[in-house]
Protein backbone atom coordinates (compact mmCIF):
# COMPACT_ATOMS: atom_id res chain seq x y z
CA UNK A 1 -10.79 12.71 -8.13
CA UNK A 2 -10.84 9.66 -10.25
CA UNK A 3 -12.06 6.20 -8.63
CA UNK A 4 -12.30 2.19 -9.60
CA UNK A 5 -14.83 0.42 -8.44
CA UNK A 6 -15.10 -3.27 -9.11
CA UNK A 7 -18.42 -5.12 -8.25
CA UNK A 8 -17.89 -8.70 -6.84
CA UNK A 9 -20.91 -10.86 -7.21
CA UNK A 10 -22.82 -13.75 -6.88
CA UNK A 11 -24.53 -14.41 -10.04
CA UNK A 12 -26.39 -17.75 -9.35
CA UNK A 13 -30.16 -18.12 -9.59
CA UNK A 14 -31.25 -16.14 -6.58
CA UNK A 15 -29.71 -12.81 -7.54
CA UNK A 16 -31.70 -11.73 -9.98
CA UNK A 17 -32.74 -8.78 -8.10
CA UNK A 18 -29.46 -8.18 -6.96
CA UNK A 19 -28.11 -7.72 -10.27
CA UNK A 20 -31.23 -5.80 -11.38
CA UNK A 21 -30.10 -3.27 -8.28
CA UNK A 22 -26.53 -3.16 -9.57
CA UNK A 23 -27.57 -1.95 -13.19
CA UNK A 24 -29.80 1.16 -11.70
CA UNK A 25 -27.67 2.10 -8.49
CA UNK A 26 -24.64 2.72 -11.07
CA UNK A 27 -26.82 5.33 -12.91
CA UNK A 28 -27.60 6.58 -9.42
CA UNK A 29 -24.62 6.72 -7.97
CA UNK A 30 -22.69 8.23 -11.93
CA UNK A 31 -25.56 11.09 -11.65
CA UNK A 32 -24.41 11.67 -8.22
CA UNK A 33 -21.16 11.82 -8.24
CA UNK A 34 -21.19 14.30 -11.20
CA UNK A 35 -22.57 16.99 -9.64
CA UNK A 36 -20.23 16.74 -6.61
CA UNK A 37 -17.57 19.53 -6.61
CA UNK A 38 -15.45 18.55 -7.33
CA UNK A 39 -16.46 15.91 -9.53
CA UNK A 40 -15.68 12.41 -8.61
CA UNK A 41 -14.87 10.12 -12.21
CA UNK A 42 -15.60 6.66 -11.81
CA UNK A 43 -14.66 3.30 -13.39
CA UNK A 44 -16.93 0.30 -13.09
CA UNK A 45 -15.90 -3.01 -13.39
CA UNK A 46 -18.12 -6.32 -13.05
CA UNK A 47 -16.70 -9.80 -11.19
CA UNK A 48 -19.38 -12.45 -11.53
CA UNK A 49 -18.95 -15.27 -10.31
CA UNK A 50 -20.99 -18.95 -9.62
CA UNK A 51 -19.51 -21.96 -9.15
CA UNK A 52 -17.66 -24.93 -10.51
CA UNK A 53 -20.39 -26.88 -11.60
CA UNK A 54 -21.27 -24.28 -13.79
CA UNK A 55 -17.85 -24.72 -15.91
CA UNK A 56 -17.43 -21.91 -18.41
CA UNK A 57 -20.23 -20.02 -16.64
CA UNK A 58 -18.31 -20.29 -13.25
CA UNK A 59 -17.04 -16.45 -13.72
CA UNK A 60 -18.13 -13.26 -15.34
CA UNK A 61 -15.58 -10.56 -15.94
CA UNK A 62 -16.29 -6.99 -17.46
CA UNK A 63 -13.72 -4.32 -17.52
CA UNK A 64 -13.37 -1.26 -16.25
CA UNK A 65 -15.09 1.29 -18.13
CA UNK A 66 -16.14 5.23 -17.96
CA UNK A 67 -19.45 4.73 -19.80
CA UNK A 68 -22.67 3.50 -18.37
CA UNK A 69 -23.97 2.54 -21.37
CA UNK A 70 -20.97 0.01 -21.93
CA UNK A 71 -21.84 -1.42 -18.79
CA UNK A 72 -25.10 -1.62 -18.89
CA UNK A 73 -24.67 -3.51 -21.98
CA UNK A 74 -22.48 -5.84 -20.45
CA UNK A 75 -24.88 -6.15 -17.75
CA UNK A 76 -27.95 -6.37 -19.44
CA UNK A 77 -25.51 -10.17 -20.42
CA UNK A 78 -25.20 -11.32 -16.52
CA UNK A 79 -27.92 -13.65 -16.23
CA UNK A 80 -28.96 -14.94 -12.59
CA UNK A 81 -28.18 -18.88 -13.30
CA UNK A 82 -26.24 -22.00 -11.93
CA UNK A 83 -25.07 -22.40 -8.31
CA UNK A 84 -24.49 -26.10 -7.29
CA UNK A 85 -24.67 -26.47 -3.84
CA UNK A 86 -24.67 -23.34 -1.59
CA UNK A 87 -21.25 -22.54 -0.86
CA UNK A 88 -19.90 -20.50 -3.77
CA UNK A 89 -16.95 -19.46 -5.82
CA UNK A 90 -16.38 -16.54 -3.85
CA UNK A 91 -12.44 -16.83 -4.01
CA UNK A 92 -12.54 -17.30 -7.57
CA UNK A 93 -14.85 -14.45 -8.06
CA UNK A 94 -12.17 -12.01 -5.51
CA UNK A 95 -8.98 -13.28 -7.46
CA UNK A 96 -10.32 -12.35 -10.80
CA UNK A 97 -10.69 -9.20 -9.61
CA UNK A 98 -8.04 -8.19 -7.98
CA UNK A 99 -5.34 -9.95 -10.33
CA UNK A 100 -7.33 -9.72 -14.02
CA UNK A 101 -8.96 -6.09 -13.53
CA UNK A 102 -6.75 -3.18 -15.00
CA UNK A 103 -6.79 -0.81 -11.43
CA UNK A 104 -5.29 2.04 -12.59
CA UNK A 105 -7.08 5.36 -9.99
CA UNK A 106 -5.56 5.71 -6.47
CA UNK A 107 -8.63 4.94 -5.23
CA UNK A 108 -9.62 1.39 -5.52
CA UNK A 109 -13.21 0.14 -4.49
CA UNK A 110 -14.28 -3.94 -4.14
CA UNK A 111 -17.68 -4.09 -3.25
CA UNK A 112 -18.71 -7.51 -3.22
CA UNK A 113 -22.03 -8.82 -2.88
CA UNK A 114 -22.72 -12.20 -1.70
CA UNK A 115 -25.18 -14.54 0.90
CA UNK A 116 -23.24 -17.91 1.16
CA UNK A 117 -19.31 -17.83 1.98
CA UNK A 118 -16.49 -20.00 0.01
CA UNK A 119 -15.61 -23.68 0.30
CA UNK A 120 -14.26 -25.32 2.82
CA UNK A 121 -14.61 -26.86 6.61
CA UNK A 122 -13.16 -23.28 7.40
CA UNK A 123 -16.28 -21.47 7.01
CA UNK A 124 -18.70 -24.06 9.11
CA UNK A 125 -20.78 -24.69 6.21
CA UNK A 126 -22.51 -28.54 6.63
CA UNK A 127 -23.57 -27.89 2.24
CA UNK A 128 -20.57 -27.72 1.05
CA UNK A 129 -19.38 -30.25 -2.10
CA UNK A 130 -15.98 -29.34 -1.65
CA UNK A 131 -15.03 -29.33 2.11
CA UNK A 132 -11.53 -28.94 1.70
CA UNK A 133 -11.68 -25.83 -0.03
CA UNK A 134 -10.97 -24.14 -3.17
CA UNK A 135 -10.35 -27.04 -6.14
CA UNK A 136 -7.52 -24.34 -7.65
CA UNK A 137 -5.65 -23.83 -4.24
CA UNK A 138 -7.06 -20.59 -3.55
CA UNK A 139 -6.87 -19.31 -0.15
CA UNK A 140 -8.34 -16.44 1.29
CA UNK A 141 -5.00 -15.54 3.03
CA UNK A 142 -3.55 -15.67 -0.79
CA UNK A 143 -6.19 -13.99 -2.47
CA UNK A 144 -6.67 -11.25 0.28
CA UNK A 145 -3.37 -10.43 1.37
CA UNK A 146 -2.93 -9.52 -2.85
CA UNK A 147 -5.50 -7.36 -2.68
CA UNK A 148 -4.39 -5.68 0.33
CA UNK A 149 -1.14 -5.26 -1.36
CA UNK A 150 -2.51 -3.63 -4.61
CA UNK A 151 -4.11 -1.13 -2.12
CA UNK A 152 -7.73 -2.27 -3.01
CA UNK A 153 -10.37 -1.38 -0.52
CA UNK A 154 -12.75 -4.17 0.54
CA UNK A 155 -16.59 -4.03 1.62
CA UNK A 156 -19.03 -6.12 2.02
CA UNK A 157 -22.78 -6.40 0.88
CA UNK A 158 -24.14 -9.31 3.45
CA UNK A 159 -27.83 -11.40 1.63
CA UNK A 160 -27.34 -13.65 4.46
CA UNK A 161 -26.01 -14.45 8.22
CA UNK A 162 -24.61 -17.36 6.16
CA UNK A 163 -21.72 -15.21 5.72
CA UNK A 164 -20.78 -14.44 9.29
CA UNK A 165 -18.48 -16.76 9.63
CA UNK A 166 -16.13 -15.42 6.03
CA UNK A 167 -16.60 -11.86 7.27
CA UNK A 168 -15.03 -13.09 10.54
CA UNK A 169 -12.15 -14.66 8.74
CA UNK A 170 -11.50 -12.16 6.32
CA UNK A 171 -11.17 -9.28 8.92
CA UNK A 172 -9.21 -11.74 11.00
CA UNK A 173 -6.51 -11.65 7.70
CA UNK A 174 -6.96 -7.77 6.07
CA UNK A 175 -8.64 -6.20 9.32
CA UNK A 176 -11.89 -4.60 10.00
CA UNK A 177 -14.13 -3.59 6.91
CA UNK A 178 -17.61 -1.98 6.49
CA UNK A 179 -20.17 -4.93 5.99
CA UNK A 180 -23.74 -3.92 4.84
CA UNK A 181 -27.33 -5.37 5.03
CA UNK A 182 -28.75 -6.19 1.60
CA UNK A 183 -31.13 -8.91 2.81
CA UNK A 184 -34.09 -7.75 0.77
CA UNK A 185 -35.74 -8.71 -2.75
CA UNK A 186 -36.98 -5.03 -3.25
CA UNK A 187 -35.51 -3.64 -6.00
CA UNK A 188 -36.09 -0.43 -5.26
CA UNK A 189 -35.41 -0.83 -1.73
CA UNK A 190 -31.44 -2.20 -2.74
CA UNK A 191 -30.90 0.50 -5.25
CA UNK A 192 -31.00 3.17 -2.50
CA UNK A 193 -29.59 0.76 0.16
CA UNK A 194 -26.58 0.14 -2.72
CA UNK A 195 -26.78 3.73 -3.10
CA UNK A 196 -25.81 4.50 0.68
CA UNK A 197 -23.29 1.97 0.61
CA UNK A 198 -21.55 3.07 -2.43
CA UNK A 199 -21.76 7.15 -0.75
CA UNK A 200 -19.97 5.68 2.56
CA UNK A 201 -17.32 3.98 0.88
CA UNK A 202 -16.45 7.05 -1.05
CA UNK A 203 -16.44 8.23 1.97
CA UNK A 204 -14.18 5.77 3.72
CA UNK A 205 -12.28 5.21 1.07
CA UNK A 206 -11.13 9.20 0.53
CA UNK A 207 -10.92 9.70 4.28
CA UNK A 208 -7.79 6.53 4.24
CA UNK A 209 -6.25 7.66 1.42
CA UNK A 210 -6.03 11.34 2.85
């Protein structure tokens, strides 16, 4: 069984642990998955993304690759910086990934990570520099219903309730998804709770494409 997994992810100043728990769950969950029968090959990919004050910073993309040590590399250059006000770029960070990442396995992961939801009025956000929405024209109806169309599954890793309201519209537009509670610091503590996630959407994922 071969797999692609793309992380989606707020990279701005507070995720530094996050990001820290991305690097080590990935060993975790490689080991793992090797010693499965049968063995489950994966592809990780990296979406970063900020926000547009931080210009040429604003995303992070890393391709899809078999080798940890590639990714770790490209990790270890995903710094925790920038972030403007508190909505985020959340649809540029989604679009990259679902329209510049080279999916190629049947079974398509997007686990994005994330505590504040997009611009715009939409999401009931009072913080938000750009109330009506995305500068670029993104929509979430645009940049989800693609994704849906490539046959990419979605879930969610939830930092925040600030979220509630995009989980609510997203599932309104591709349907129900699994949402998970990250709201912790602990590195340790998110490497096993990414850990679990990552096991239930093989899970999920395998059971809907069978």
């Amino acid at each position: 069984m071969e797999v692609d997994i793309c992380y989606v992810m707020d990279c701005t100043s507070s995720m530094g642990s996050h990001i820290n728990a991305v690097k080590a769950c990935i060993l975790k969950v490689e080991n793992h998955m090797e010693k499965m029968k049968p063995s489950v090959k994966i592809r990780f990919g990296f979406c970063g993304y900020r926000d547009y004050c931080d210009g040429a910073n604003r995303l992070q993309i890393f391709p899809f690759t078999e080798s940890y040590v590639q990714l770790e590399r490209d990790l270890s250059n995903c710094l925790a910086t920038g972030g403007g006000d508190s909505p985020k770029d959340v649809l540029g960070g989604l679009n990259v990934a679902v329209n510049q990442m080279s999916w190629r396995n049947e079974i398509r992961i997007i686990f994005h990570i994330g505590g504040y939801p997009p611009h715009g009025r939409r999401y009931k956000f009072n913080d938000d520099d750009y109330p009506n929405g995305d500068p670029n024209g993104l929509t979430a109806e645009s940049v989800l219903g693609e994704m849906k169309s490539k046959n990419i599954f979605y879930f969610f890793g939830k930092i925040t309730n600030f979220t509630n309201e995009m989980v609510n519209i997203f599932r309104s537009i591709i349907g129900e998804f699994p949402v998970y509670d990250l709201n912790t610091v602990d590195t340790g503590t998110l490497v096993n709770l990414f850990f679990e996630a990552h096991c239930s959407d093989m899970k999920t994922a395998v059971s809907l494409i069978e």
